[in-house]
Amino acid sequence: MKPDYKNWVPKGMMWTLMLVSAILLACFLLLGVCGVGVQGGLRLALGILFGIAFLFCGGCAAWCVHAYRAFSYNGKRKLSKQVVEGIAEYVYLPNGGYGLDVGCGSGALTIACAKGNPQGEMVGIDRWGKEYASFSKRLCESNAEAEGVKNTRFLPGNAVRLDFPDESFDAVTSNYVYHNIARADKQALLTETLRVLKKGGVFAIHDLMTPARYGDMQTFVERLKEQGYEQVERIDTTRGMFMSSKESKWLMLRGSVLLVGKK
């Protein structure tokens, strides 16, 4: 049995965009170019309308196909695998220690961290909502079983309010999650996550930390340093760490890793 970590680009959305693009192209050619059943100003208007719609929808479809291939665990690029393994390298659990993966999805990062820390246990939490219906607790457990990993647990949970006491975990991780939480103050989410991190632990999160989503992260980093956090570092992952600047621009993904060590 092989693990199935899915793809964060929904296959259904990709195929739908491709189908709609094909329909729009057909309408553009039939009505705008060939003028089947329409002439004059109406033909011109329909040609412009369907042409613009096709360019927009076709562009979205092309982006989805490229992103799906890049992030697929079964493709050549395997960007998801590279990101997950890169984050997991920052995680160390002491003997009998516990780690938390917030928004575990299909369990990939939780399992990678557990593999690297057989002396501890990783807990993965997620809402597993309708937005990503292909992800589930059962899928996470099945993937852990397929990988031969037994030091994991998967629980329902929400990053907005973590159902754990202060300083519960020796390490906390997250990957491409917080930017998806609508109407939530992302810096408040980070603060809530740091609440459950033990002294001496590390928090490693990879996300799209653009100013529009996260606000002024430099000020946030400085504030954490003033509060006494031992290590606070923000790393741009689009300069060769996970992807090149060129690939980042095409995928429109400006990823960053935030590392926080707690004294």
PDB file of C-alpha atoms in Angstrom:
ATOM      1  CA  MET A   1       0.000   0.000   0.000  1.00  0.00           C
ATOM      2  CA  LYS A   2       1.311   3.425  -0.974  1.00  0.00           C
ATOM      3  CA  PRO A   3       0.485   6.697   0.808  1.00  0.00           C
ATOM      4  CA  ASP A   4      -1.849   9.106  -0.965  1.00  0.00           C
ATOM      5  CA  TYR A   5      -1.065  12.667   0.062  1.00  0.00           C
ATOM      6  CA  LYS A   6      -3.418  14.167  -2.524  1.00  0.00           C
ATOM      7  CA  ASN A   7      -2.777  17.560  -4.073  1.00  0.00           C
ATOM      8  CA  TRP A   8      -3.762  20.926  -2.644  1.00  0.00           C
ATOM      9  CA  VAL A   9      -4.879  21.957  -6.166  1.00  0.00           C
ATOM     10  CA  PRO A  10      -8.327  20.282  -6.460  1.00  0.00           C
ATOM     11  CA  LYS A  11      -8.439  18.006  -9.499  1.00  0.00           C
ATOM     12  CA  GLY A  12     -12.146  18.769  -9.983  1.00  0.00           C
ATOM     13  CA  MET A  13     -11.476  22.501 -10.210  1.00  0.00           C
ATOM     14  CA  MET A  14      -8.683  21.917 -12.733  1.00  0.00           C
ATOM     15  CA  TRP A  15     -10.860  19.788 -15.021  1.00  0.00           C
ATOM     16  CA  THR A  16     -13.786  22.206 -14.696  1.00  0.00           C
ATOM     17  CA  LEU A  17     -11.634  25.149 -15.758  1.00  0.00           C
ATOM     18  CA  MET A  18     -10.306  23.184 -18.722  1.00  0.00           C
ATOM     19  CA  LEU A  19     -13.846  22.237 -19.802  1.00  0.00           C
ATOM     20  CA  VAL A  20     -15.168  25.791 -19.442  1.00  0.00           C
ATOM     21  CA  SER A  21     -12.145  27.118 -21.375  1.00  0.00           C
ATOM     22  CA  ALA A  22     -12.876  24.702 -24.220  1.00  0.00           C
ATOM     23  CA  ILE A  23     -16.529  25.798 -24.320  1.00  0.00           C
ATOM     24  CA  LEU A  24     -15.564  29.480 -24.317  1.00  0.00           C
ATOM     25  CA  LEU A  25     -13.040  28.900 -27.119  1.00  0.00           C
ATOM     26  CA  ALA A  26     -15.695  27.094 -29.183  1.00  0.00           C
ATOM     27  CA  CYS A  27     -18.143  29.983 -28.643  1.00  0.00           C
ATOM     28  CA  PHE A  28     -15.476  32.496 -29.627  1.00  0.00           C
ATOM     29  CA  LEU A  29     -14.653  30.624 -32.849  1.00  0.00           C
ATOM     30  CA  LEU A  30     -18.256  29.891 -33.839  1.00  0.00           C
ATOM     31  CA  LEU A  31     -19.832  33.228 -32.954  1.00  0.00           C
ATOM     32  CA  GLY A  32     -16.984  35.732 -33.012  1.00  0.00           C
ATOM     33  CA  VAL A  33     -14.776  34.384 -35.806  1.00  0.00           C
ATOM     34  CA  CYS A  34     -17.171  32.438 -38.053  1.00  0.00           C
ATOM     35  CA  GLY A  35     -20.282  34.451 -37.210  1.00  0.00           C
ATOM     36  CA  VAL A  36     -22.595  31.423 -37.104  1.00  0.00           C
ATOM     37  CA  GLY A  37     -26.098  32.842 -36.695  1.00  0.00           C
ATOM     38  CA  VAL A  38     -24.919  36.361 -35.785  1.00  0.00           C
ATOM     39  CA  GLN A  39     -23.599  39.322 -37.767  1.00  0.00           C
ATOM     40  CA  GLY A  40     -22.540  42.917 -37.383  1.00  0.00           C
ATOM     41  CA  GLY A  41     -22.203  44.532 -33.985  1.00  0.00           C
ATOM     42  CA  LEU A  42     -23.552  41.510 -32.112  1.00  0.00           C
ATOM     43  CA  ARG A  43     -20.921  39.280 -33.699  1.00  0.00           C
ATOM     44  CA  LEU A  44     -18.180  41.712 -32.690  1.00  0.00           C
ATOM     45  CA  ALA A  45     -19.507  42.058 -29.152  1.00  0.00           C
ATOM     46  CA  LEU A  46     -19.808  38.300 -28.678  1.00  0.00           C
ATOM     47  CA  GLY A  47     -16.352  37.773 -30.144  1.00  0.00           C
ATOM     48  CA  ILE A  48     -14.818  40.235 -27.675  1.00  0.00           C
ATOM     49  CA  LEU A  49     -16.821  38.850 -24.741  1.00  0.00           C
ATOM     50  CA  PHE A  50     -16.013  35.191 -25.354  1.00  0.00           C
ATOM     51  CA  GLY A  51     -12.430  36.012 -26.333  1.00  0.00           C
ATOM     52  CA  ILE A  52     -11.727  37.817 -23.071  1.00  0.00           C
ATOM     53  CA  ALA A  53     -13.544  35.143 -21.059  1.00  0.00           C
ATOM     54  CA  PHE A  54     -11.505  32.413 -22.768  1.00  0.00           C
ATOM     55  CA  LEU A  55      -8.199  34.177 -22.119  1.00  0.00           C
ATOM     56  CA  PHE A  56      -9.034  34.612 -18.429  1.00  0.00           C
ATOM     57  CA  CYS A  57     -10.412  31.113 -17.881  1.00  0.00           C
ATOM     58  CA  GLY A  58      -7.709  29.519 -20.036  1.00  0.00           C
ATOM     59  CA  GLY A  59      -5.036  31.313 -18.029  1.00  0.00           C
ATOM     60  CA  CYS A  60      -6.519  30.028 -14.781  1.00  0.00           C
ATOM     61  CA  ALA A  61      -6.696  26.512 -16.207  1.00  0.00           C
ATOM     62  CA  ALA A  62      -3.054  26.669 -17.358  1.00  0.00           C
ATOM     63  CA  TRP A  63      -1.980  27.848 -13.888  1.00  0.00           C
ATOM     64  CA  CYS A  64      -3.934  25.028 -12.217  1.00  0.00           C
ATOM     65  CA  VAL A  65      -2.398  22.385 -14.478  1.00  0.00           C
ATOM     66  CA  HIS A  66       1.126  23.696 -13.881  1.00  0.00           C
ATOM     67  CA  ALA A  67       0.614  23.967 -10.099  1.00  0.00           C
ATOM     68  CA  TYR A  68      -0.991  20.516  -9.929  1.00  0.00           C
ATOM     69  CA  ARG A  69       1.969  18.955 -11.719  1.00  0.00           C
ATOM     70  CA  ALA A  70       4.533  20.881  -9.678  1.00  0.00           C
ATOM     71  CA  PHE A  71       3.026  19.917  -6.307  1.00  0.00           C
ATOM     72  CA  SER A  72       2.083  16.333  -7.189  1.00  0.00           C
ATOM     73  CA  TYR A  73       3.838  13.625  -5.177  1.00  0.00           C
ATOM     74  CA  ASN A  74       3.738  11.463  -8.304  1.00  0.00           C
ATOM     75  CA  GLY A  75       5.231  14.000 -10.715  1.00  0.00           C
ATOM     76  CA  LYS A  76       8.817  14.933 -11.516  1.00  0.00           C
ATOM     77  CA  ARG A  77       8.946  18.226  -9.586  1.00  0.00           C
ATOM     78  CA  LYS A  78       7.505  16.907  -6.288  1.00  0.00           C
ATOM     79  CA  LEU A  79       7.445  20.406  -4.790  1.00  0.00           C
ATOM     80  CA  SER A  80       5.102  19.368  -1.969  1.00  0.00           C
ATOM     81  CA  LYS A  81       7.502  16.615  -0.904  1.00  0.00           C
ATOM     82  CA  GLN A  82      10.420  19.019  -0.990  1.00  0.00           C
ATOM     83  CA  VAL A  83       8.590  21.601   1.139  1.00  0.00           C
ATOM     84  CA  VAL A  84       7.376  19.024   3.670  1.00  0.00           C
ATOM     85  CA  GLU A  85      10.792  17.443   4.106  1.00  0.00           C
ATOM     86  CA  GLY A  86      12.405  20.880   4.321  1.00  0.00           C
ATOM     87  CA  ILE A  87      10.141  21.958   7.195  1.00  0.00           C
ATOM     88  CA  ALA A  88      10.525  18.599   8.966  1.00  0.00           C
ATOM     89  CA  GLU A  89      14.296  19.125   9.150  1.00  0.00           C
ATOM     90  CA  TYR A  90      13.731  21.915  11.685  1.00  0.00           C
ATOM     91  CA  VAL A  91      11.821  19.654  14.068  1.00  0.00           C
ATOM     92  CA  TYR A  92      13.472  17.815  16.951  1.00  0.00           C
ATOM     93  CA  LEU A  93      11.540  16.092  19.734  1.00  0.00           C
ATOM     94  CA  PRO A  94      13.133  14.951  22.994  1.00  0.00           C
ATOM     95  CA  ASN A  95      12.535  11.425  24.279  1.00  0.00           C
ATOM     96  CA  GLY A  96       8.840  11.140  25.000  1.00  0.00           C
ATOM     97  CA  GLY A  97       8.259  14.595  23.525  1.00  0.00           C
ATOM     98  CA  TYR A  98       5.236  15.808  21.551  1.00  0.00           C
ATOM     99  CA  GLY A  99       4.948  17.818  18.364  1.00  0.00           C
ATOM    100  CA  LEU A 100       1.887  19.482  16.824  1.00  0.00           C
ATOM    101  CA  ASP A 101       1.143  19.946  13.120  1.00  0.00           C
ATOM    102  CA  VAL A 102      -1.573  22.556  12.597  1.00  0.00           C
ATOM    103  CA  GLY A 103      -3.758  21.988   9.524  1.00  0.00           C
ATOM    104  CA  CYS A 104      -2.311  18.562   8.720  1.00  0.00           C
ATOM    105  CA  GLY A 105      -4.507  17.924   5.637  1.00  0.00           C
ATOM    106  CA  SER A 106      -3.480  14.490   4.394  1.00  0.00           C
ATOM    107  CA  GLY A 107      -0.889  14.035   7.139  1.00  0.00           C
ATOM    108  CA  ALA A 108       2.243  14.540   5.011  1.00  0.00           C
ATOM    109  CA  LEU A 109       4.108  16.951   7.322  1.00  0.00           C
ATOM    110  CA  THR A 110       2.940  15.201  10.502  1.00  0.00           C
ATOM    111  CA  ILE A 111       4.248  11.886   9.198  1.00  0.00           C
ATOM    112  CA  ALA A 112       7.535  13.368   7.948  1.00  0.00           C
ATOM    113  CA  CYS A 113       8.210  14.883  11.380  1.00  0.00           C
ATOM    114  CA  ALA A 114       7.261  11.613  13.094  1.00  0.00           C
ATOM    115  CA  LYS A 115       9.635   9.685  10.830  1.00  0.00           C
ATOM    116  CA  GLY A 116      12.502  11.952  11.840  1.00  0.00           C
ATOM    117  CA  ASN A 117      11.624  11.735  15.530  1.00  0.00           C
ATOM    118  CA  PRO A 118      10.802   8.118  16.440  1.00  0.00           C
ATOM    119  CA  GLN A 119      11.599   8.960  20.065  1.00  0.00           C
ATOM    120  CA  GLY A 120       8.574  11.294  20.248  1.00  0.00           C
ATOM    121  CA  GLU A 121       5.013  11.581  18.975  1.00  0.00           C
ATOM    122  CA  MET A 122       3.439  13.935  16.444  1.00  0.00           C
ATOM    123  CA  VAL A 123      -0.165  15.099  16.699  1.00  0.00           C
ATOM    124  CA  GLY A 124      -1.850  16.352  13.525  1.00  0.00           C
ATOM    125  CA  ILE A 125      -4.999  18.471  13.718  1.00  0.00           C
ATOM    126  CA  ASP A 126      -7.314  19.766  10.992  1.00  0.00           C
ATOM    127  CA  ARG A 127     -10.876  20.935  10.376  1.00  0.00           C
ATOM    128  CA  TRP A 128     -11.076  18.668   7.305  1.00  0.00           C
ATOM    129  CA  GLY A 129     -13.821  20.923   5.981  1.00  0.00           C
ATOM    130  CA  LYS A 130     -15.691  20.959   2.698  1.00  0.00           C
ATOM    131  CA  GLU A 131     -13.088  23.308   1.170  1.00  0.00           C
ATOM    132  CA  TYR A 132     -10.748  20.326   0.875  1.00  0.00           C
ATOM    133  CA  ALA A 133     -13.189  17.443   0.969  1.00  0.00           C
ATOM    134  CA  SER A 134     -10.618  14.927  -0.314  1.00  0.00           C
ATOM    135  CA  PHE A 135      -8.643  15.282   2.947  1.00  0.00           C
ATOM    136  CA  SER A 136      -9.806  13.463   6.080  1.00  0.00           C
ATOM    137  CA  LYS A 137      -8.701  11.984   9.381  1.00  0.00           C
ATOM    138  CA  ARG A 138      -9.051   8.503   7.918  1.00  0.00           C
ATOM    139  CA  LEU A 139      -6.792   9.453   5.000  1.00  0.00           C
ATOM    140  CA  CYS A 140      -4.124  10.684   7.446  1.00  0.00           C
ATOM    141  CA  GLU A 141      -4.289   7.457   9.420  1.00  0.00           C
ATOM    142  CA  SER A 142      -4.136   5.396   6.223  1.00  0.00           C
ATOM    143  CA  ASN A 143      -1.058   7.325   5.037  1.00  0.00           C
ATOM    144  CA  ALA A 144       0.690   6.831   8.378  1.00  0.00           C
ATOM    145  CA  GLU A 145      -0.028   3.114   8.157  1.00  0.00           C
ATOM    146  CA  ALA A 146       1.277   2.984   4.584  1.00  0.00           C
ATOM    147  CA  GLU A 147       4.500   4.706   5.699  1.00  0.00           C
ATOM    148  CA  GLY A 148       4.894   2.323   8.641  1.00  0.00           C
ATOM    149  CA  VAL A 149       4.742   5.230  11.085  1.00  0.00           C
ATOM    150  CA  LYS A 150       3.117   4.518  14.445  1.00  0.00           C
ATOM    151  CA  ASN A 151       4.061   7.587  16.492  1.00  0.00           C
ATOM    152  CA  THR A 152       1.289   9.820  15.143  1.00  0.00           C
ATOM    153  CA  ARG A 153      -2.214  10.808  16.210  1.00  0.00           C
ATOM    154  CA  PHE A 154      -4.769  12.768  14.222  1.00  0.00           C
ATOM    155  CA  LEU A 155      -7.469  14.870  15.871  1.00  0.00           C
ATOM    156  CA  PRO A 156     -10.054  17.438  14.804  1.00  0.00           C
ATOM    157  CA  GLY A 157      -8.914  20.954  15.636  1.00  0.00           C
ATOM    158  CA  ASN A 158      -8.910  24.590  14.604  1.00  0.00           C
ATOM    159  CA  ALA A 159      -5.921  26.929  14.368  1.00  0.00           C
ATOM    160  CA  VAL A 160      -8.038  29.884  15.504  1.00  0.00           C
ATOM    161  CA  ARG A 161      -8.438  28.357  18.951  1.00  0.00           C
ATOM    162  CA  LEU A 162      -6.171  25.440  19.766  1.00  0.00           C
ATOM    163  CA  ASP A 163      -7.722  23.036  22.249  1.00  0.00           C
ATOM    164  CA  PHE A 164      -4.517  22.508  24.219  1.00  0.00           C
ATOM    165  CA  PRO A 165      -3.083  24.049  27.421  1.00  0.00           C
ATOM    166  CA  ASP A 166      -0.214  26.526  27.329  1.00  0.00           C
ATOM    167  CA  GLU A 167       3.213  25.018  26.600  1.00  0.00           C
ATOM    168  CA  SER A 168       1.923  21.585  25.567  1.00  0.00           C
ATOM    169  CA  PHE A 169       4.306  20.802  22.686  1.00  0.00           C
ATOM    170  CA  ASP A 170       8.049  20.609  22.127  1.00  0.00           C
ATOM    171  CA  ALA A 171       7.634  21.604  18.473  1.00  0.00           C
ATOM    172  CA  VAL A 172       4.843  23.029  16.312  1.00  0.00           C
ATOM    173  CA  THR A 173       4.636  23.026  12.515  1.00  0.00           C
ATOM    174  CA  SER A 174       2.283  24.160   9.776  1.00  0.00           C
ATOM    175  CA  ASN A 175       2.390  24.261   5.981  1.00  0.00           C
ATOM    176  CA  TYR A 176       0.268  26.378   3.598  1.00  0.00           C
ATOM    177  CA  VAL A 177      -2.602  26.683   6.085  1.00  0.00           C
ATOM    178  CA  TYR A 178      -3.015  30.045   7.799  1.00  0.00           C
ATOM    179  CA  HIS A 179      -3.445  32.102   4.621  1.00  0.00           C
ATOM    180  CA  ASN A 180      -6.595  30.054   3.891  1.00  0.00           C
ATOM    181  CA  ILE A 181      -8.316  31.039   7.147  1.00  0.00           C
ATOM    182  CA  ALA A 182     -10.657  33.815   6.058  1.00  0.00           C
ATOM    183  CA  ARG A 183     -11.276  36.919   8.183  1.00  0.00           C
ATOM    184  CA  ALA A 184      -8.654  35.864  10.710  1.00  0.00           C
ATOM    185  CA  ASP A 185      -5.799  38.065  11.920  1.00  0.00           C
ATOM    186  CA  LYS A 186      -2.800  35.990  10.823  1.00  0.00           C
ATOM    187  CA  GLN A 187      -0.491  37.473  13.440  1.00  0.00           C
ATOM    188  CA  ALA A 188      -3.072  36.583  16.098  1.00  0.00           C
ATOM    189  CA  LEU A 189      -3.051  33.013  14.734  1.00  0.00           C
ATOM    190  CA  LEU A 190       0.720  32.907  15.104  1.00  0.00           C
ATOM    191  CA  THR A 191       0.457  34.181  18.675  1.00  0.00           C
ATOM    192  CA  GLU A 192      -2.160  31.542  19.506  1.00  0.00           C
ATOM    193  CA  THR A 193       0.128  28.849  18.068  1.00  0.00           C
ATOM    194  CA  LEU A 194       3.108  30.071  20.082  1.00  0.00           C
ATOM    195  CA  ARG A 195       0.964  29.801  23.204  1.00  0.00           C
ATOM    196  CA  VAL A 196       1.086  25.989  23.078  1.00  0.00           C
ATOM    197  CA  LEU A 197       4.852  25.815  22.444  1.00  0.00           C
ATOM    198  CA  LYS A 198       7.048  24.755  25.356  1.00  0.00           C
ATOM    199  CA  LYS A 199      10.125  26.663  26.447  1.00  0.00           C
ATOM    200  CA  GLY A 200      13.067  25.335  24.472  1.00  0.00           C
ATOM    201  CA  GLY A 201      10.798  24.335  21.603  1.00  0.00           C
ATOM    202  CA  VAL A 202      10.670  25.489  17.985  1.00  0.00           C
ATOM    203  CA  PHE A 203       7.811  26.673  15.786  1.00  0.00           C
ATOM    204  CA  ALA A 204       8.337  26.220  12.025  1.00  0.00           C
ATOM    205  CA  ILE A 205       5.618  27.464   9.671  1.00  0.00           C
ATOM    206  CA  HIS A 206       5.655  27.726   5.895  1.00  0.00           C
ATOM    207  CA  ASP A 207       2.999  29.968   4.354  1.00  0.00           C
ATOM    208  CA  LEU A 208       2.269  32.804   1.942  1.00  0.00           C
ATOM    209  CA  MET A 209       3.284  35.649   4.240  1.00  0.00           C
ATOM    210  CA  THR A 210       2.465  38.561   1.969  1.00  0.00           C
ATOM    211  CA  PRO A 211       1.648  41.959   3.550  1.00  0.00           C
ATOM    212  CA  ALA A 212      -1.947  41.687   2.285  1.00  0.00           C
ATOM    213  CA  ARG A 213      -2.404  38.476   4.250  1.00  0.00           C
ATOM    214  CA  TYR A 214      -0.092  38.861   7.249  1.00  0.00           C
ATOM    215  CA  GLY A 215       0.437  42.590   7.631  1.00  0.00           C
ATOM    216  CA  ASP A 216       3.828  43.954   8.680  1.00  0.00           C
ATOM    217  CA  MET A 217       5.743  40.782   9.508  1.00  0.00           C
ATOM    218  CA  GLN A 218       9.008  42.584  10.151  1.00  0.00           C
ATOM    219  CA  THR A 219       7.394  44.486  13.020  1.00  0.00           C
ATOM    220  CA  PHE A 220       5.895  41.218  14.289  1.00  0.00           C
ATOM    221  CA  VAL A 221       9.311  39.558  14.210  1.00  0.00           C
ATOM    222  CA  GLU A 222      10.860  42.445  16.137  1.00  0.00           C
ATOM    223  CA  ARG A 223       8.052  42.299  18.688  1.00  0.00           C
ATOM    224  CA  LEU A 224       8.701  38.599  19.303  1.00  0.00           C
ATOM    225  CA  LYS A 225      12.388  39.332  19.833  1.00  0.00           C
ATOM    226  CA  GLU A 226      11.498  42.015  22.355  1.00  0.00           C
ATOM    227  CA  GLN A 227       9.307  39.489  24.171  1.00  0.00           C
ATOM    228  CA  GLY A 228      12.361  37.293  24.656  1.00  0.00           C
ATOM    229  CA  TYR A 229      12.014  34.636  22.010  1.00  0.00           C
ATOM    230  CA  GLU A 230      15.435  33.107  21.461  1.00  0.00           C
ATOM    231  CA  GLN A 231      15.312  32.701  17.690  1.00  0.00           C
ATOM    232  CA  VAL A 232      13.038  34.570  15.321  1.00  0.00           C
ATOM    233  CA  GLU A 233      13.900  34.249  11.650  1.00  0.00           C
ATOM    234  CA  ARG A 234      11.868  34.723   8.490  1.00  0.00           C
ATOM    235  CA  ILE A 235      13.269  32.961   5.423  1.00  0.00           C
ATOM    236  CA  ASP A 236      12.159  33.677   1.860  1.00  0.00           C
ATOM    237  CA  THR A 237      11.746  30.214   0.318  1.00  0.00           C
ATOM    238  CA  THR A 238      11.491  31.510  -3.262  1.00  0.00           C
ATOM    239  CA  ARG A 239      15.200  32.149  -3.700  1.00  0.00           C
ATOM    240  CA  GLY A 240      16.323  28.578  -4.115  1.00  0.00           C
ATOM    241  CA  MET A 241      15.238  27.016  -0.831  1.00  0.00           C
ATOM    242  CA  PHE A 242      12.076  25.422  -2.238  1.00  0.00           C
ATOM    243  CA  MET A 243      11.696  27.155  -5.593  1.00  0.00           C
ATOM    244  CA  SER A 244      13.392  29.750  -7.755  1.00  0.00           C
ATOM    245  CA  SER A 245      12.218  33.343  -8.080  1.00  0.00           C
ATOM    246  CA  LYS A 246      11.138  32.587 -11.659  1.00  0.00           C
ATOM    247  CA  GLU A 247       9.028  29.598 -10.591  1.00  0.00           C
ATOM    248  CA  SER A 248       7.588  31.588  -7.715  1.00  0.00           C
ATOM    249  CA  LYS A 249       6.435  34.341 -10.096  1.00  0.00           C
ATOM    250  CA  TRP A 250       4.786  31.852 -12.453  1.00  0.00           C
ATOM    251  CA  LEU A 251       3.049  30.025  -9.596  1.00  0.00           C
ATOM    252  CA  MET A 252       2.270  33.369  -7.903  1.00  0.00           C
ATOM    253  CA  LEU A 253       3.381  31.917  -4.580  1.00  0.00           C
ATOM    254  CA  ARG A 254       5.588  34.037  -2.342  1.00  0.00           C
ATOM    255  CA  GLY A 255       6.322  31.515   0.389  1.00  0.00           C
ATOM    256  CA  SER A 256       8.238  32.134   3.592  1.00  0.00           C
ATOM    257  CA  VAL A 257       9.314  30.026   6.559  1.00  0.00           C
ATOM    258  CA  LEU A 258       9.035  31.596   9.994  1.00  0.00           C
ATOM    259  CA  LEU A 259      11.219  29.959  12.635  1.00  0.00           C
ATOM    260  CA  VAL A 260      10.609  30.831  16.271  1.00  0.00           C
ATOM    261  CA  GLY A 261      12.567  29.360  19.159  1.00  0.00           C
ATOM    262  CA  LYS A 262      11.125  29.770  22.644  1.00  0.00           C
ATOM    263  CA  LYS A 263      13.392  30.238  25.676  1.00  0.00           C
TER     264      LYS A 263
END
